[in-house]
Amino acid sequence: VPENYSTPVPKEYDDLPQLQGRATVEFTISKPEKGQVFDINGVNFDTAKMIMIIDGYAAPVTSGNFVELVQKGFYTNMKIQRSDGFVVQTGDPDGPAVGYVAPPNKSVGAGKQGERLIPLELMLTKDYPSKPPLYEVTMDEEGRGGEATVLPFSSYGAMGWAREEYSPNTGSSQFFWLLFDSDLTPAGKNLLDGNYPCFG
């Protein structure tokens, strides 16, 4: 990262939280039933701690939104909603809303239940560091399919921002950890890179 670098973000997203730089977030996870433990390398633990590095250089709006929700306690005591061998996902609150309810962004708008939506945000290596990330379109929609992202889905635990499959600007608060498998999800040649922001 160049010294004193700040990722350029278009002004239409000024009303959304942003992270310039990186942040460290720690989650403590416990099993839903008493007595259940995590087996980590043959050692049992009552809770598991995850330390995540959130990258505002690659995705300042996505990262800023996530860090703000962590600071507000939005994810506290929230259950894991998906764990299927491909991803582990959370962020869908109880009730009819499928994301964080708050005043909408002036550009992207609100979800069906008043969720604050954030734009799809992708930083491509050919654009970094002189241009802003792509917003509101996938790489394919922009005619740049196959290009590399600055932060690809290329490692176990890479964090991605969830959204509806065919609507790029429907992310709100749901995110996932990728259960990386080099044969199933090779970097740059999978269905995630260029379609979902990787932010940690």
Short mmCIF file of C-alpha atoms in Angstrom, two decimals:
data_model
loop_
_atom_site.label_atom_id
_atom_site.label_comp_id
_atom_site.label_asym_id
_atom_site.label_seq_id
_atom_site.Cartn_x
_atom_site.Cartn_y
_atom_site.Cartn_z
CA VAL A 1 0.00 0.00 0.00
CA PRO A 2 1.52 3.37 -0.98
CA GLU A 3 2.36 5.64 1.95
CA ASN A 4 -0.55 7.94 2.97
CA TYR A 5 -2.83 6.14 0.51
CA SER A 6 -6.57 6.69 0.76
CA THR A 7 -8.91 4.72 -1.50
CA PRO A 8 -10.94 7.12 -3.65
CA VAL A 9 -14.69 6.72 -3.10
CA PRO A 10 -17.29 8.50 -5.26
CA LYS A 11 -19.18 11.23 -3.40
CA GLU A 12 -22.56 9.51 -3.88
CA TYR A 13 -21.49 7.14 -1.09
CA ASP A 14 -20.49 9.87 1.39
CA ASP A 15 -23.52 9.03 3.55
CA LEU A 16 -22.32 5.45 4.10
CA PRO A 17 -19.69 4.47 6.68
CA GLN A 18 -16.21 4.03 5.25
CA LEU A 19 -12.97 2.50 6.48
CA GLN A 20 -9.77 4.00 5.15
CA GLY A 21 -6.96 1.62 6.05
CA ARG A 22 -7.37 -1.60 8.01
CA ALA A 23 -9.12 -2.62 11.22
CA THR A 24 -8.85 -5.67 13.45
CA VAL A 25 -12.07 -7.28 14.64
CA GLU A 26 -12.35 -10.17 17.10
CA PHE A 27 -15.39 -12.44 17.27
CA THR A 28 -15.98 -14.98 20.02
CA ILE A 29 -18.14 -17.86 18.84
CA SER A 30 -19.87 -20.45 21.02
CA LYS A 31 -21.96 -23.51 20.22
CA PRO A 32 -25.73 -23.14 20.76
CA GLU A 33 -26.09 -25.94 23.31
CA LYS A 34 -24.26 -26.19 26.63
CA GLY A 35 -21.55 -28.80 26.71
CA GLN A 36 -20.79 -28.58 22.99
CA VAL A 37 -17.18 -27.74 22.23
CA PHE A 38 -14.97 -26.79 19.31
CA ASP A 39 -12.31 -29.35 18.44
CA ILE A 40 -9.37 -27.32 17.17
CA ASN A 41 -6.41 -29.48 16.23
CA GLY A 42 -7.46 -32.15 18.73
CA VAL A 43 -7.96 -29.74 21.65
CA ASN A 44 -11.48 -28.94 22.92
CA PHE A 45 -12.53 -25.34 23.56
CA ASP A 46 -15.83 -23.96 24.91
CA THR A 47 -15.53 -20.94 22.62
CA ALA A 48 -13.59 -20.13 19.47
CA LYS A 49 -12.02 -16.73 18.88
CA MET A 50 -11.59 -15.40 15.37
CA ILE A 51 -9.38 -12.43 14.65
CA MET A 52 -10.19 -10.79 11.34
CA ILE A 53 -8.26 -8.10 9.47
CA ILE A 54 -10.74 -5.88 7.64
CA ASP A 55 -9.29 -4.25 4.51
CA GLY A 56 -10.60 -0.78 3.79
CA TYR A 57 -7.98 -0.32 1.08
CA ALA A 58 -9.71 -2.90 -1.13
CA ALA A 59 -13.32 -2.20 -0.10
CA PRO A 60 -13.74 0.98 1.97
CA VAL A 61 -17.56 1.13 1.92
CA THR A 62 -18.09 -2.60 2.56
CA SER A 63 -15.46 -2.58 5.30
CA GLY A 64 -16.79 0.62 6.87
CA ASN A 65 -20.30 -0.80 6.94
CA PHE A 66 -19.08 -4.03 8.60
CA VAL A 67 -16.96 -2.22 11.22
CA GLU A 68 -19.84 0.14 12.07
CA LEU A 69 -22.20 -2.82 12.60
CA VAL A 70 -19.62 -4.55 14.80
CA GLN A 71 -19.25 -1.37 16.88
CA LYS A 72 -23.05 -1.09 17.24
CA GLY A 73 -23.21 -4.70 18.51
CA PHE A 74 -25.37 -5.78 15.57
CA TYR A 75 -23.70 -9.21 15.36
CA THR A 76 -23.63 -9.83 19.12
CA ASN A 77 -25.38 -13.14 19.98
CA MET A 78 -26.37 -13.64 16.34
CA LYS A 79 -26.53 -17.22 15.11
CA ILE A 80 -24.72 -18.67 12.12
CA GLN A 81 -27.39 -18.97 9.45
CA ARG A 82 -25.52 -21.02 6.85
CA SER A 83 -22.75 -23.59 7.12
CA ASP A 84 -22.71 -25.87 4.11
CA GLY A 85 -19.10 -26.80 3.44
CA PHE A 86 -18.67 -23.90 1.00
CA VAL A 87 -19.24 -20.88 3.23
CA VAL A 88 -20.18 -20.01 6.82
CA GLN A 89 -22.61 -17.07 6.80
CA THR A 90 -24.30 -14.79 9.31
CA GLY A 91 -25.78 -11.29 9.49
CA ASP A 92 -29.50 -11.94 8.94
CA PRO A 93 -31.31 -10.51 12.00
CA ASP A 94 -34.46 -11.98 13.53
CA GLY A 95 -37.67 -10.59 12.04
CA PRO A 96 -38.78 -9.78 8.52
CA ALA A 97 -35.75 -7.65 7.56
CA VAL A 98 -32.84 -9.53 5.97
CA GLY A 99 -30.29 -6.88 6.93
CA TYR A 100 -29.54 -3.85 9.03
CA VAL A 101 -32.46 -1.39 9.11
CA ALA A 102 -31.31 2.25 8.92
CA PRO A 103 -31.76 5.35 6.76
CA PRO A 104 -30.94 4.43 3.15
CA ASN A 105 -28.05 5.59 1.00
CA LYS A 106 -29.09 8.31 -1.45
CA SER A 107 -27.67 6.36 -4.41
CA VAL A 108 -28.47 2.71 -3.64
CA GLY A 109 -31.67 3.11 -1.61
CA ALA A 110 -33.32 0.75 0.86
CA GLY A 111 -34.36 -2.88 0.88
CA LYS A 112 -37.94 -4.15 1.01
CA GLN A 113 -38.04 -4.02 4.82
CA GLY A 114 -36.07 -0.76 5.19
CA GLU A 115 -32.61 -2.36 5.14
CA ARG A 116 -29.71 0.00 4.49
CA LEU A 117 -28.18 -1.35 1.29
CA ILE A 118 -24.60 -0.86 0.20
CA PRO A 119 -23.29 -0.99 -3.35
CA LEU A 120 -21.35 -3.89 -4.79
CA GLU A 121 -17.71 -2.79 -4.51
CA LEU A 122 -14.79 -4.39 -6.37
CA MET A 123 -11.18 -3.15 -6.48
CA LEU A 124 -9.39 -4.47 -9.56
CA THR A 125 -5.61 -4.77 -9.75
CA LYS A 126 -5.47 -2.78 -13.01
CA ASP A 127 -7.20 0.15 -11.28
CA TYR A 128 -5.28 0.11 -8.00
CA PRO A 129 -4.13 2.55 -6.64
CA SER A 130 -5.03 5.35 -9.05
CA LYS A 131 -8.75 4.68 -9.59
CA PRO A 132 -11.69 3.98 -7.27
CA PRO A 133 -13.21 0.52 -6.99
CA LEU A 134 -15.97 -0.52 -9.39
CA TYR A 135 -19.37 0.18 -7.86
CA GLU A 136 -22.82 -1.27 -8.49
CA VAL A 137 -21.72 -3.67 -11.27
CA THR A 138 -20.00 -7.03 -11.49
CA MET A 139 -16.77 -7.38 -13.46
CA ASP A 140 -18.67 -9.22 -16.21
CA GLU A 141 -21.31 -6.48 -16.43
CA GLU A 142 -18.46 -3.97 -16.79
CA GLY A 143 -16.94 -6.07 -19.59
CA ARG A 144 -13.88 -6.91 -17.47
CA GLY A 145 -14.52 -10.56 -16.70
CA GLY A 146 -11.40 -12.53 -15.84
CA GLU A 147 -9.45 -9.59 -14.45
CA ALA A 148 -7.91 -9.99 -11.01
CA THR A 149 -9.23 -8.34 -7.87
CA VAL A 150 -6.82 -6.79 -5.36
CA LEU A 151 -8.17 -9.06 -2.63
CA PRO A 152 -9.31 -12.34 -4.24
CA PHE A 153 -11.14 -15.22 -2.61
CA SER A 154 -7.95 -17.27 -2.42
CA SER A 155 -7.63 -18.44 1.16
CA TYR A 156 -9.55 -20.31 3.82
CA GLY A 157 -11.60 -17.81 5.84
CA ALA A 158 -11.59 -15.01 3.26
CA MET A 159 -14.50 -12.72 4.12
CA GLY A 160 -17.10 -11.82 1.54
CA TRP A 161 -20.17 -9.59 1.54
CA ALA A 162 -23.39 -11.47 0.77
CA ARG A 163 -26.11 -10.21 -1.54
CA GLU A 164 -28.89 -11.54 -3.74
CA GLU A 165 -27.39 -13.48 -6.63
CA TYR A 166 -28.77 -11.33 -9.47
CA SER A 167 -28.94 -7.92 -7.76
CA PRO A 168 -25.54 -6.36 -7.11
CA ASN A 169 -26.71 -3.67 -4.68
CA THR A 170 -28.63 -5.83 -2.21
CA GLY A 171 -25.96 -6.37 0.43
CA SER A 172 -26.77 -4.96 3.87
CA SER A 173 -25.29 -6.85 6.82
CA GLN A 174 -24.87 -10.49 5.79
CA PHE A 175 -21.32 -11.72 5.24
CA PHE A 176 -19.56 -15.04 4.88
CA TRP A 177 -16.27 -16.79 5.46
CA LEU A 178 -15.13 -18.87 2.52
CA LEU A 179 -14.20 -22.48 3.25
CA PHE A 180 -11.52 -22.36 0.58
CA ASP A 181 -10.68 -25.39 -1.51
CA SER A 182 -8.10 -24.75 -4.25
CA ASP A 183 -9.78 -27.26 -6.57
CA LEU A 184 -13.30 -25.87 -6.16
CA THR A 185 -12.57 -22.16 -5.76
CA PRO A 186 -9.28 -21.31 -7.50
CA ALA A 187 -8.42 -17.61 -7.19
CA GLY A 188 -9.62 -15.60 -10.17
CA LYS A 189 -11.47 -18.57 -11.65
CA ASN A 190 -14.38 -18.98 -9.28
CA LEU A 191 -17.89 -17.56 -9.07
CA LEU A 192 -17.03 -15.22 -6.18
CA ASP A 193 -14.19 -13.07 -7.56
CA GLY A 194 -15.69 -10.17 -9.47
CA ASN A 195 -19.21 -10.85 -8.19
CA TYR A 196 -18.86 -10.39 -4.43
CA PRO A 197 -16.54 -8.06 -2.53
CA CYS A 198 -13.77 -9.70 -0.53
CA PHE A 199 -13.02 -7.40 2.41
CA GLY A 200 -11.01 -9.40 4.95
#
